């Protein structure tokens, strides 16, 4: 317990929360987090923002007054009496958030550079689990509600809205982790739409992780990219909220079982270097690294890795 407390205090200091400003900006820590919340959930009200940031009403009012006066946030009345207002970032506010993200990504990148790549996923999963535990201890009622949520099911096919959701999960994740932007999102959307037109071919398949109607993950097998010698595993992604829950392993297991039933001699995939959690899943499933190249097909220079899994009967 004391080790965790010591590490928590160190995080607060090293991330700069003891400073008057945060993330290389001229903004206070609460202002930085307010702008990020508005970017991720536009249209929220002052009450919504207060709940998310755990700030009292008077503190939120003063914070928003400063952000509105500075030109970072705009308010629009959503009720005729003007008592409830929707909040949104202005162009200036969006530019500030982009600067905050650049600073934070660089901060994380420099820190992770001090660790071996195989530990990167451990850091992410450990922090996520600790944050969730803190939230559960503070909000036991909400945690109980979360535990009573519908189970996550793996379903084959694309339910309504799934195409857009798969693109969204990729875009948000790779914007945060790799700085990819509109070029990446547009290219991904085109390729996924083209693939969806080929799902009538029984050699192709896609699975989604569903909690109720919410799409929380996806994976696909494309039979047309690598010819008869290998299937192409594509669009493997998870919502941040289910990382570490075993959902990714369930999706990957479905895709591999499908390929083995179809008789594909091998499965191949391309991914980016440094994705520790996914790499461990691939290693456990029998994928082996076969190629590593520098490429810029996603709009910026990055290192891509090619993995191959040979069907057990073929490897024997």
PDB file of C-alpha atoms in Angstrom:
ATOM      1  CA  UNK A   1       0.000   0.000   0.000  1.00  0.00           C
ATOM      2  CA  UNK A   2       2.765   2.467   0.918  1.00  0.00           C
ATOM      3  CA  UNK A   3       4.530   1.772  -2.378  1.00  0.00           C
ATOM      4  CA  UNK A   4       1.367   2.702  -4.274  1.00  0.00           C
ATOM      5  CA  UNK A   5       0.955   5.903  -2.246  1.00  0.00           C
ATOM      6  CA  UNK A   6       4.565   6.852  -2.912  1.00  0.00           C
ATOM      7  CA  UNK A   7       4.176   6.175  -6.635  1.00  0.00           C
ATOM      8  CA  UNK A   8       0.946   8.212  -6.730  1.00  0.00           C
ATOM      9  CA  UNK A   9       2.663  11.222  -5.152  1.00  0.00           C
ATOM     10  CA  UNK A  10       5.529  10.897  -7.614  1.00  0.00           C
ATOM     11  CA  UNK A  11       3.084  10.834 -10.540  1.00  0.00           C
ATOM     12  CA  UNK A  12       1.390  14.005  -9.328  1.00  0.00           C
ATOM     13  CA  UNK A  13       4.733  15.794  -9.094  1.00  0.00           C
ATOM     14  CA  UNK A  14       6.273  14.466 -12.309  1.00  0.00           C
ATOM     15  CA  UNK A  15       3.168  15.178 -14.393  1.00  0.00           C
ATOM     16  CA  UNK A  16       3.225  18.773 -13.207  1.00  0.00           C
ATOM     17  CA  UNK A  17       0.042  18.927 -11.151  1.00  0.00           C
ATOM     18  CA  UNK A  18       1.849  20.873  -8.424  1.00  0.00           C
ATOM     19  CA  UNK A  19       2.588  23.672 -10.893  1.00  0.00           C
ATOM     20  CA  UNK A  20       0.346  26.669 -11.499  1.00  0.00           C
ATOM     21  CA  UNK A  21       0.000  25.678 -15.155  1.00  0.00           C
ATOM     22  CA  UNK A  22      -0.125  22.310 -16.889  1.00  0.00           C
ATOM     23  CA  UNK A  23       0.872  20.545 -20.122  1.00  0.00           C
ATOM     24  CA  UNK A  24       3.094  23.300 -21.463  1.00  0.00           C
ATOM     25  CA  UNK A  25       0.155  25.712 -21.572  1.00  0.00           C
ATOM     26  CA  UNK A  26      -0.697  28.877 -19.673  1.00  0.00           C
ATOM     27  CA  UNK A  27      -3.744  27.111 -18.224  1.00  0.00           C
ATOM     28  CA  UNK A  28      -4.401  25.750 -14.754  1.00  0.00           C
ATOM     29  CA  UNK A  29      -4.730  21.966 -14.325  1.00  0.00           C
ATOM     30  CA  UNK A  30      -8.514  22.263 -13.947  1.00  0.00           C
ATOM     31  CA  UNK A  31      -8.756  24.370 -17.132  1.00  0.00           C
ATOM     32  CA  UNK A  32      -6.667  21.851 -19.074  1.00  0.00           C
ATOM     33  CA  UNK A  33      -8.930  18.996 -17.997  1.00  0.00           C
ATOM     34  CA  UNK A  34     -12.051  21.047 -18.731  1.00  0.00           C
ATOM     35  CA  UNK A  35     -10.940  21.654 -22.331  1.00  0.00           C
ATOM     36  CA  UNK A  36     -10.133  17.975 -22.824  1.00  0.00           C
ATOM     37  CA  UNK A  37     -13.533  16.928 -21.458  1.00  0.00           C
ATOM     38  CA  UNK A  38     -15.271  19.361 -23.808  1.00  0.00           C
ATOM     39  CA  UNK A  39     -13.302  18.011 -26.753  1.00  0.00           C
ATOM     40  CA  UNK A  40     -14.247  14.425 -25.971  1.00  0.00           C
ATOM     41  CA  UNK A  41     -17.872  15.105 -25.046  1.00  0.00           C
ATOM     42  CA  UNK A  42     -19.071  18.229 -26.796  1.00  0.00           C
ATOM     43  CA  UNK A  43     -22.500  19.568 -25.900  1.00  0.00           C
ATOM     44  CA  UNK A  44     -22.183  18.991 -22.156  1.00  0.00           C
ATOM     45  CA  UNK A  45     -23.455  21.511 -19.620  1.00  0.00           C
ATOM     46  CA  UNK A  46     -21.738  23.124 -16.645  1.00  0.00           C
ATOM     47  CA  UNK A  47     -23.347  20.512 -14.388  1.00  0.00           C
ATOM     48  CA  UNK A  48     -21.996  17.702 -16.561  1.00  0.00           C
ATOM     49  CA  UNK A  49     -18.537  19.225 -16.459  1.00  0.00           C
ATOM     50  CA  UNK A  50     -18.648  19.583 -12.693  1.00  0.00           C
ATOM     51  CA  UNK A  51     -19.496  15.903 -12.259  1.00  0.00           C
ATOM     52  CA  UNK A  52     -16.718  14.801 -14.598  1.00  0.00           C
ATOM     53  CA  UNK A  53     -14.087  16.998 -12.956  1.00  0.00           C
ATOM     54  CA  UNK A  54     -15.412  16.562  -9.388  1.00  0.00           C
ATOM     55  CA  UNK A  55     -15.674  20.339  -8.921  1.00  0.00           C
ATOM     56  CA  UNK A  56     -18.238  22.302  -6.960  1.00  0.00           C
ATOM     57  CA  UNK A  57     -20.761  24.427  -8.838  1.00  0.00           C
ATOM     58  CA  UNK A  58     -19.118  27.712  -7.840  1.00  0.00           C
ATOM     59  CA  UNK A  59     -15.688  26.470  -8.935  1.00  0.00           C
ATOM     60  CA  UNK A  60     -17.061  25.367 -12.324  1.00  0.00           C
ATOM     61  CA  UNK A  61     -18.766  28.723 -12.803  1.00  0.00           C
ATOM     62  CA  UNK A  62     -15.537  30.642 -12.154  1.00  0.00           C
ATOM     63  CA  UNK A  63     -13.549  28.270 -14.374  1.00  0.00           C
ATOM     64  CA  UNK A  64     -15.997  28.588 -17.280  1.00  0.00           C
ATOM     65  CA  UNK A  65     -16.163  32.368 -16.911  1.00  0.00           C
ATOM     66  CA  UNK A  66     -12.387  32.522 -17.386  1.00  0.00           C
ATOM     67  CA  UNK A  67     -12.418  30.152 -20.382  1.00  0.00           C
ATOM     68  CA  UNK A  68     -15.288  32.013 -22.059  1.00  0.00           C
ATOM     69  CA  UNK A  69     -13.616  35.382 -21.461  1.00  0.00           C
ATOM     70  CA  UNK A  70     -10.374  34.015 -22.919  1.00  0.00           C
ATOM     71  CA  UNK A  71     -12.189  32.864 -26.073  1.00  0.00           C
ATOM     72  CA  UNK A  72     -11.590  29.146 -25.537  1.00  0.00           C
ATOM     73  CA  UNK A  73     -15.180  28.073 -24.814  1.00  0.00           C
ATOM     74  CA  UNK A  74     -18.547  29.134 -26.211  1.00  0.00           C
ATOM     75  CA  UNK A  75     -21.933  28.752 -24.498  1.00  0.00           C
ATOM     76  CA  UNK A  76     -25.310  28.308 -26.153  1.00  0.00           C
ATOM     77  CA  UNK A  77     -28.639  28.284 -24.335  1.00  0.00           C
ATOM     78  CA  UNK A  78     -30.456  24.959 -24.663  1.00  0.00           C
ATOM     79  CA  UNK A  79     -33.622  26.031 -22.779  1.00  0.00           C
ATOM     80  CA  UNK A  80     -35.843  29.040 -23.465  1.00  0.00           C
ATOM     81  CA  UNK A  81     -35.183  30.461 -20.000  1.00  0.00           C
ATOM     82  CA  UNK A  82     -31.433  30.345 -20.644  1.00  0.00           C
ATOM     83  CA  UNK A  83     -30.789  28.511 -17.374  1.00  0.00           C
ATOM     84  CA  UNK A  84     -29.053  25.595 -19.084  1.00  0.00           C
ATOM     85  CA  UNK A  85     -26.265  26.163 -21.587  1.00  0.00           C
ATOM     86  CA  UNK A  86     -24.425  23.788 -23.858  1.00  0.00           C
ATOM     87  CA  UNK A  87     -20.639  24.164 -23.849  1.00  0.00           C
ATOM     88  CA  UNK A  88     -18.357  23.771 -26.845  1.00  0.00           C
ATOM     89  CA  UNK A  89     -14.774  24.543 -27.768  1.00  0.00           C
ATOM     90  CA  UNK A  90     -14.082  27.503 -30.034  1.00  0.00           C
ATOM     91  CA  UNK A  91     -11.441  27.319 -32.766  1.00  0.00           C
ATOM     92  CA  UNK A  92      -8.993  28.759 -30.260  1.00  0.00           C
ATOM     93  CA  UNK A  93      -9.997  26.147 -27.687  1.00  0.00           C
ATOM     94  CA  UNK A  94      -9.490  23.321 -30.194  1.00  0.00           C
ATOM     95  CA  UNK A  95      -6.040  24.663 -31.020  1.00  0.00           C
ATOM     96  CA  UNK A  96      -5.200  24.754 -27.309  1.00  0.00           C
ATOM     97  CA  UNK A  97      -6.305  21.143 -26.870  1.00  0.00           C
ATOM     98  CA  UNK A  98      -4.156  20.065 -29.814  1.00  0.00           C
ATOM     99  CA  UNK A  99      -1.182  21.712 -28.132  1.00  0.00           C
ATOM    100  CA  UNK A 100      -2.004  19.961 -24.863  1.00  0.00           C
ATOM    101  CA  UNK A 101      -2.189  16.600 -26.620  1.00  0.00           C
ATOM    102  CA  UNK A 102       1.137  17.188 -28.386  1.00  0.00           C
ATOM    103  CA  UNK A 103       2.803  18.037 -25.084  1.00  0.00           C
ATOM    104  CA  UNK A 104       1.266  15.039 -23.294  1.00  0.00           C
ATOM    105  CA  UNK A 105       2.101  12.565 -26.067  1.00  0.00           C
ATOM    106  CA  UNK A 106       5.697  13.750 -26.055  1.00  0.00           C
ATOM    107  CA  UNK A 107       5.804  13.497 -22.260  1.00  0.00           C
ATOM    108  CA  UNK A 108       4.547   9.909 -22.367  1.00  0.00           C
ATOM    109  CA  UNK A 109       6.807   9.027 -25.293  1.00  0.00           C
ATOM    110  CA  UNK A 110       9.895  10.270 -23.452  1.00  0.00           C
ATOM    111  CA  UNK A 111       8.941   8.371 -20.318  1.00  0.00           C
ATOM    112  CA  UNK A 112       8.236   5.114 -22.172  1.00  0.00           C
ATOM    113  CA  UNK A 113      11.580   5.479 -23.940  1.00  0.00           C
ATOM    114  CA  UNK A 114      13.146   4.757 -20.538  1.00  0.00           C
ATOM    115  CA  UNK A 115      11.408   1.355 -20.407  1.00  0.00           C
ATOM    116  CA  UNK A 116      11.761  -1.748 -22.576  1.00  0.00           C
ATOM    117  CA  UNK A 117       8.879  -2.070 -25.086  1.00  0.00           C
ATOM    118  CA  UNK A 118       7.447  -5.184 -23.438  1.00  0.00           C
ATOM    119  CA  UNK A 119       6.675  -3.128 -20.314  1.00  0.00           C
ATOM    120  CA  UNK A 120       4.655  -0.439 -22.128  1.00  0.00           C
ATOM    121  CA  UNK A 121       1.430  -2.431 -22.073  1.00  0.00           C
ATOM    122  CA  UNK A 122       1.944  -3.285 -18.402  1.00  0.00           C
ATOM    123  CA  UNK A 123       2.125   0.426 -17.565  1.00  0.00           C
ATOM    124  CA  UNK A 124      -1.056   1.206 -19.495  1.00  0.00           C
ATOM    125  CA  UNK A 125      -3.030  -1.665 -18.010  1.00  0.00           C
ATOM    126  CA  UNK A 126      -1.806  -1.011 -14.479  1.00  0.00           C
ATOM    127  CA  UNK A 127      -2.719   2.684 -14.568  1.00  0.00           C
ATOM    128  CA  UNK A 128      -6.122   1.913 -16.087  1.00  0.00           C
ATOM    129  CA  UNK A 129      -6.868  -0.714 -13.433  1.00  0.00           C
ATOM    130  CA  UNK A 130      -5.787   1.604 -10.605  1.00  0.00           C
ATOM    131  CA  UNK A 131      -7.891   4.482 -11.936  1.00  0.00           C
ATOM    132  CA  UNK A 132     -10.902   2.200 -12.216  1.00  0.00           C
ATOM    133  CA  UNK A 133     -10.369   0.944  -8.668  1.00  0.00           C
ATOM    134  CA  UNK A 134     -10.166   4.498  -7.320  1.00  0.00           C
ATOM    135  CA  UNK A 135     -13.387   5.377  -9.122  1.00  0.00           C
ATOM    136  CA  UNK A 136     -15.117   2.269  -7.796  1.00  0.00           C
ATOM    137  CA  UNK A 137     -14.073   3.059  -4.217  1.00  0.00           C
ATOM    138  CA  UNK A 138     -15.425   6.599  -4.564  1.00  0.00           C
ATOM    139  CA  UNK A 139     -18.624   5.665  -6.406  1.00  0.00           C
ATOM    140  CA  UNK A 140     -19.748   2.228  -5.148  1.00  0.00           C
ATOM    141  CA  UNK A 141     -23.265   2.773  -6.506  1.00  0.00           C
ATOM    142  CA  UNK A 142     -21.982   3.500  -9.998  1.00  0.00           C
ATOM    143  CA  UNK A 143     -19.625   0.535  -9.818  1.00  0.00           C
ATOM    144  CA  UNK A 144     -22.511  -1.759  -8.884  1.00  0.00           C
ATOM    145  CA  UNK A 145     -24.461  -0.432 -11.860  1.00  0.00           C
ATOM    146  CA  UNK A 146     -21.491  -1.094 -14.104  1.00  0.00           C
ATOM    147  CA  UNK A 147     -21.253  -4.661 -12.834  1.00  0.00           C
ATOM    148  CA  UNK A 148     -24.922  -5.197 -13.701  1.00  0.00           C
ATOM    149  CA  UNK A 149     -24.382  -3.999 -17.282  1.00  0.00           C
ATOM    150  CA  UNK A 150     -25.124  -6.490 -20.069  1.00  0.00           C
ATOM    151  CA  UNK A 151     -22.301  -8.982 -20.732  1.00  0.00           C
ATOM    152  CA  UNK A 152     -20.030  -8.418 -23.704  1.00  0.00           C
ATOM    153  CA  UNK A 153     -20.956 -10.728 -26.564  1.00  0.00           C
ATOM    154  CA  UNK A 154     -18.924 -11.535 -29.675  1.00  0.00           C
ATOM    155  CA  UNK A 155     -21.109 -11.426 -32.793  1.00  0.00           C
ATOM    156  CA  UNK A 156     -20.283 -12.006 -36.429  1.00  0.00           C
ATOM    157  CA  UNK A 157     -21.292  -9.316 -38.908  1.00  0.00           C
ATOM    158  CA  UNK A 158     -21.789  -5.575 -38.902  1.00  0.00           C
ATOM    159  CA  UNK A 159     -24.850  -4.308 -36.999  1.00  0.00           C
ATOM    160  CA  UNK A 160     -26.168  -0.817 -37.875  1.00  0.00           C
ATOM    161  CA  UNK A 161     -23.627   1.846 -36.974  1.00  0.00           C
ATOM    162  CA  UNK A 162     -20.741  -0.598 -36.591  1.00  0.00           C
ATOM    163  CA  UNK A 163     -18.763   0.690 -39.593  1.00  0.00           C
ATOM    164  CA  UNK A 164     -18.641   4.209 -38.235  1.00  0.00           C
ATOM    165  CA  UNK A 165     -17.898   3.005 -34.717  1.00  0.00           C
ATOM    166  CA  UNK A 166     -14.944   0.871 -35.866  1.00  0.00           C
ATOM    167  CA  UNK A 167     -13.495   3.856 -37.710  1.00  0.00           C
ATOM    168  CA  UNK A 168     -14.058   6.059 -34.651  1.00  0.00           C
ATOM    169  CA  UNK A 169     -12.262   3.679 -32.268  1.00  0.00           C
ATOM    170  CA  UNK A 170      -9.267   3.467 -34.603  1.00  0.00           C
ATOM    171  CA  UNK A 171      -9.174   7.226 -35.200  1.00  0.00           C
ATOM    172  CA  UNK A 172      -9.305   8.135 -31.515  1.00  0.00           C
ATOM    173  CA  UNK A 173      -6.769   5.528 -30.449  1.00  0.00           C
ATOM    174  CA  UNK A 174      -4.172   6.279 -33.129  1.00  0.00           C
ATOM    175  CA  UNK A 175      -4.620  10.037 -32.835  1.00  0.00           C
ATOM    176  CA  UNK A 176      -3.776   9.735 -29.147  1.00  0.00           C
ATOM    177  CA  UNK A 177      -1.023   7.142 -29.433  1.00  0.00           C
ATOM    178  CA  UNK A 178       0.624   8.045 -32.754  1.00  0.00           C
ATOM    179  CA  UNK A 179      -0.628  11.488 -33.706  1.00  0.00           C
ATOM    180  CA  UNK A 180      -2.466  10.222 -36.801  1.00  0.00           C
ATOM    181  CA  UNK A 181      -5.044  12.603 -38.212  1.00  0.00           C
ATOM    182  CA  UNK A 182      -7.653  13.016 -40.933  1.00  0.00           C
ATOM    183  CA  UNK A 183      -5.597  11.236 -43.613  1.00  0.00           C
ATOM    184  CA  UNK A 184      -5.492   8.061 -41.515  1.00  0.00           C
ATOM    185  CA  UNK A 185      -9.180   8.208 -40.641  1.00  0.00           C
ATOM    186  CA  UNK A 186     -10.291   8.792 -44.239  1.00  0.00           C
ATOM    187  CA  UNK A 187      -8.090   6.007 -45.630  1.00  0.00           C
ATOM    188  CA  UNK A 188      -9.316   3.608 -42.967  1.00  0.00           C
ATOM    189  CA  UNK A 189     -12.957   4.476 -43.689  1.00  0.00           C
ATOM    190  CA  UNK A 190     -12.514   3.890 -47.430  1.00  0.00           C
ATOM    191  CA  UNK A 191     -10.810   0.529 -46.968  1.00  0.00           C
ATOM    192  CA  UNK A 192     -13.322  -0.690 -44.393  1.00  0.00           C
ATOM    193  CA  UNK A 193     -16.260   0.351 -46.585  1.00  0.00           C
ATOM    194  CA  UNK A 194     -14.739  -1.481 -49.554  1.00  0.00           C
ATOM    195  CA  UNK A 195     -14.240  -4.586 -47.427  1.00  0.00           C
ATOM    196  CA  UNK A 196     -17.855  -4.501 -46.210  1.00  0.00           C
ATOM    197  CA  UNK A 197     -18.987  -4.872 -49.832  1.00  0.00           C
ATOM    198  CA  UNK A 198     -17.124  -8.204 -49.944  1.00  0.00           C
ATOM    199  CA  UNK A 199     -18.688  -9.784 -46.872  1.00  0.00           C
ATOM    200  CA  UNK A 200     -21.026 -11.882 -49.006  1.00  0.00           C
ATOM    201  CA  UNK A 201     -17.952 -13.964 -49.803  1.00  0.00           C
ATOM    202  CA  UNK A 202     -17.935 -16.668 -47.084  1.00  0.00           C
ATOM    203  CA  UNK A 203     -14.132 -16.535 -46.981  1.00  0.00           C
ATOM    204  CA  UNK A 204     -14.369 -13.033 -45.464  1.00  0.00           C
ATOM    205  CA  UNK A 205     -15.692 -12.286 -41.998  1.00  0.00           C
ATOM    206  CA  UNK A 206     -15.890  -9.608 -39.328  1.00  0.00           C
ATOM    207  CA  UNK A 207     -16.759  -9.870 -35.642  1.00  0.00           C
ATOM    208  CA  UNK A 208     -17.719  -7.160 -33.166  1.00  0.00           C
ATOM    209  CA  UNK A 209     -17.785  -7.079 -29.372  1.00  0.00           C
ATOM    210  CA  UNK A 210     -21.242  -5.911 -28.284  1.00  0.00           C
ATOM    211  CA  UNK A 211     -22.533  -4.754 -24.925  1.00  0.00           C
ATOM    212  CA  UNK A 212     -26.190  -4.286 -25.610  1.00  0.00           C
ATOM    213  CA  UNK A 213     -26.188  -2.202 -28.797  1.00  0.00           C
ATOM    214  CA  UNK A 214     -22.782  -0.626 -28.115  1.00  0.00           C
ATOM    215  CA  UNK A 215     -19.872  -1.748 -30.308  1.00  0.00           C
ATOM    216  CA  UNK A 216     -16.778  -2.043 -28.102  1.00  0.00           C
ATOM    217  CA  UNK A 217     -14.361  -3.881 -30.385  1.00  0.00           C
ATOM    218  CA  UNK A 218     -13.835  -5.484 -33.773  1.00  0.00           C
ATOM    219  CA  UNK A 219     -11.665  -7.841 -35.810  1.00  0.00           C
ATOM    220  CA  UNK A 220     -11.865  -8.991 -39.432  1.00  0.00           C
ATOM    221  CA  UNK A 221     -10.458 -11.611 -41.771  1.00  0.00           C
ATOM    222  CA  UNK A 222      -9.889 -10.547 -45.380  1.00  0.00           C
ATOM    223  CA  UNK A 223      -9.312 -13.396 -47.849  1.00  0.00           C
ATOM    224  CA  UNK A 224      -8.432 -11.246 -50.865  1.00  0.00           C
ATOM    225  CA  UNK A 225      -5.244  -9.406 -49.878  1.00  0.00           C
ATOM    226  CA  UNK A 226      -2.573 -12.111 -49.671  1.00  0.00           C
ATOM    227  CA  UNK A 227      -3.892 -14.731 -52.098  1.00  0.00           C
ATOM    228  CA  UNK A 228      -4.689 -18.379 -51.229  1.00  0.00           C
ATOM    229  CA  UNK A 229      -1.626 -18.843 -49.024  1.00  0.00           C
ATOM    230  CA  UNK A 230      -2.706 -16.588 -46.154  1.00  0.00           C
ATOM    231  CA  UNK A 231      -5.673 -14.742 -44.696  1.00  0.00           C
ATOM    232  CA  UNK A 232      -5.247 -11.097 -43.684  1.00  0.00           C
ATOM    233  CA  UNK A 233      -6.241 -10.210 -40.113  1.00  0.00           C
ATOM    234  CA  UNK A 234      -7.424  -6.577 -40.064  1.00  0.00           C
ATOM    235  CA  UNK A 235      -9.199  -3.879 -38.006  1.00  0.00           C
ATOM    236  CA  UNK A 236      -8.448  -5.368 -34.603  1.00  0.00           C
ATOM    237  CA  UNK A 237      -9.410  -2.632 -32.120  1.00  0.00           C
ATOM    238  CA  UNK A 238     -10.958  -2.230 -28.663  1.00  0.00           C
ATOM    239  CA  UNK A 239     -12.697   0.592 -26.892  1.00  0.00           C
ATOM    240  CA  UNK A 240     -10.478   1.973 -24.114  1.00  0.00           C
ATOM    241  CA  UNK A 241     -13.023   0.923 -21.501  1.00  0.00           C
ATOM    242  CA  UNK A 242     -12.647  -2.809 -22.214  1.00  0.00           C
ATOM    243  CA  UNK A 243      -8.881  -3.061 -22.644  1.00  0.00           C
ATOM    244  CA  UNK A 244      -7.536  -5.701 -20.294  1.00  0.00           C
ATOM    245  CA  UNK A 245     -10.938  -7.385 -19.915  1.00  0.00           C
ATOM    246  CA  UNK A 246     -10.140 -10.386 -22.116  1.00  0.00           C
ATOM    247  CA  UNK A 247     -12.394  -9.116 -24.921  1.00  0.00           C
ATOM    248  CA  UNK A 248      -9.477  -8.743 -27.323  1.00  0.00           C
ATOM    249  CA  UNK A 249      -8.375 -12.316 -26.740  1.00  0.00           C
ATOM    250  CA  UNK A 250     -11.937 -13.533 -27.382  1.00  0.00           C
ATOM    251  CA  UNK A 251     -12.088 -11.637 -30.674  1.00  0.00           C
ATOM    252  CA  UNK A 252      -8.712 -12.961 -31.782  1.00  0.00           C
ATOM    253  CA  UNK A 253      -9.695 -16.517 -30.854  1.00  0.00           C
ATOM    254  CA  UNK A 254     -12.834 -16.264 -33.009  1.00  0.00           C
ATOM    255  CA  UNK A 255     -10.864 -15.022 -36.005  1.00  0.00           C
ATOM    256  CA  UNK A 256      -8.186 -17.715 -35.708  1.00  0.00           C
ATOM    257  CA  UNK A 257     -10.756 -20.494 -35.303  1.00  0.00           C
ATOM    258  CA  UNK A 258     -12.544 -19.246 -38.431  1.00  0.00           C
ATOM    259  CA  UNK A 259      -9.300 -19.306 -40.429  1.00  0.00           C
ATOM    260  CA  UNK A 260      -8.466 -22.817 -39.266  1.00  0.00           C
ATOM    261  CA  UNK A 261     -11.941 -24.043 -40.255  1.00  0.00           C
ATOM    262  CA  UNK A 262     -11.562 -22.403 -43.654  1.00  0.00           C
ATOM    263  CA  UNK A 263      -8.240 -24.191 -44.098  1.00  0.00           C
ATOM    264  CA  UNK A 264      -6.038 -21.146 -44.564  1.00  0.00           C
ATOM    265  CA  UNK A 265      -2.392 -22.274 -44.395  1.00  0.00           C
ATOM    266  CA  UNK A 266      -1.483 -19.100 -42.495  1.00  0.00           C
ATOM    267  CA  UNK A 267      -2.756 -15.799 -41.116  1.00  0.00           C
ATOM    268  CA  UNK A 268      -0.811 -12.573 -41.586  1.00  0.00           C
ATOM    269  CA  UNK A 269      -1.249  -9.087 -40.182  1.00  0.00           C
ATOM    270  CA  UNK A 270       0.419  -5.705 -40.297  1.00  0.00           C
ATOM    271  CA  UNK A 271       0.636  -3.570 -37.181  1.00  0.00           C
ATOM    272  CA  UNK A 272       2.748  -0.755 -35.731  1.00  0.00           C
ATOM    273  CA  UNK A 273       5.738  -1.302 -33.503  1.00  0.00           C
ATOM    274  CA  UNK A 274       5.403  -0.616 -29.796  1.00  0.00           C
ATOM    275  CA  UNK A 275       1.806  -1.797 -29.290  1.00  0.00           C
ATOM    276  CA  UNK A 276       2.714  -3.942 -26.301  1.00  0.00           C
ATOM    277  CA  UNK A 277      -0.642  -5.407 -25.247  1.00  0.00           C
ATOM    278  CA  UNK A 278      -1.566  -6.446 -28.791  1.00  0.00           C
ATOM    279  CA  UNK A 279       1.912  -7.884 -29.320  1.00  0.00           C
ATOM    280  CA  UNK A 280       1.480 -10.186 -26.330  1.00  0.00           C
ATOM    281  CA  UNK A 281      -1.844 -11.433 -27.703  1.00  0.00           C
ATOM    282  CA  UNK A 282      -0.231 -12.171 -31.059  1.00  0.00           C
ATOM    283  CA  UNK A 283       2.709 -13.958 -29.431  1.00  0.00           C
ATOM    284  CA  UNK A 284       0.381 -16.093 -27.316  1.00  0.00           C
ATOM    285  CA  UNK A 285      -1.661 -17.035 -30.397  1.00  0.00           C
ATOM    286  CA  UNK A 286       1.409 -18.234 -32.287  1.00  0.00           C
ATOM    287  CA  UNK A 287       2.134 -15.215 -34.490  1.00  0.00           C
ATOM    288  CA  UNK A 288       5.788 -14.522 -35.224  1.00  0.00           C
ATOM    289  CA  UNK A 289       7.413 -11.339 -36.491  1.00  0.00           C
ATOM    290  CA  UNK A 290       8.567 -11.797 -40.100  1.00  0.00           C
ATOM    291  CA  UNK A 291       9.220  -8.279 -41.387  1.00  0.00           C
ATOM    292  CA  UNK A 292       9.749  -4.727 -40.150  1.00  0.00           C
ATOM    293  CA  UNK A 293       9.741  -1.676 -42.424  1.00  0.00           C
ATOM    294  CA  UNK A 294       9.530   2.097 -42.251  1.00  0.00           C
ATOM    295  CA  UNK A 295       6.513   3.473 -44.099  1.00  0.00           C
ATOM    296  CA  UNK A 296       4.354   6.578 -44.389  1.00  0.00           C
ATOM    297  CA  UNK A 297       1.135   5.119 -45.752  1.00  0.00           C
ATOM    298  CA  UNK A 298      -0.890   6.515 -42.832  1.00  0.00           C
ATOM    299  CA  UNK A 299       0.161  10.107 -43.329  1.00  0.00           C
ATOM    300  CA  UNK A 300       3.369  10.145 -41.277  1.00  0.00           C
ATOM    301  CA  UNK A 301       6.526   8.085 -40.949  1.00  0.00           C
ATOM    302  CA  UNK A 302       6.152   5.047 -38.711  1.00  0.00           C
ATOM    303  CA  UNK A 303       7.571   1.556 -38.235  1.00  0.00           C
ATOM    304  CA  UNK A 304       5.303  -1.256 -39.393  1.00  0.00           C
ATOM    305  CA  UNK A 305       5.630  -4.901 -38.442  1.00  0.00           C
ATOM    306  CA  UNK A 306       4.362  -7.982 -40.253  1.00  0.00           C
ATOM    307  CA  UNK A 307       3.367 -11.055 -38.259  1.00  0.00           C
ATOM    308  CA  UNK A 308       2.523 -14.555 -39.492  1.00  0.00           C
ATOM    309  CA  UNK A 309       0.820 -17.502 -37.815  1.00  0.00           C
ATOM    310  CA  UNK A 310       1.116 -20.870 -39.555  1.00  0.00           C
ATOM    311  CA  UNK A 311      -1.784 -23.284 -39.062  1.00  0.00           C
ATOM    312  CA  UNK A 312      -0.605 -26.068 -36.713  1.00  0.00           C
ATOM    313  CA  UNK A 313      -1.137 -28.844 -39.287  1.00  0.00           C
ATOM    314  CA  UNK A 314       0.929 -26.861 -41.794  1.00  0.00           C
ATOM    315  CA  UNK A 315       3.743 -26.282 -39.295  1.00  0.00           C
ATOM    316  CA  UNK A 316       4.006 -29.949 -38.329  1.00  0.00           C
TER     317      UNK A 316
END
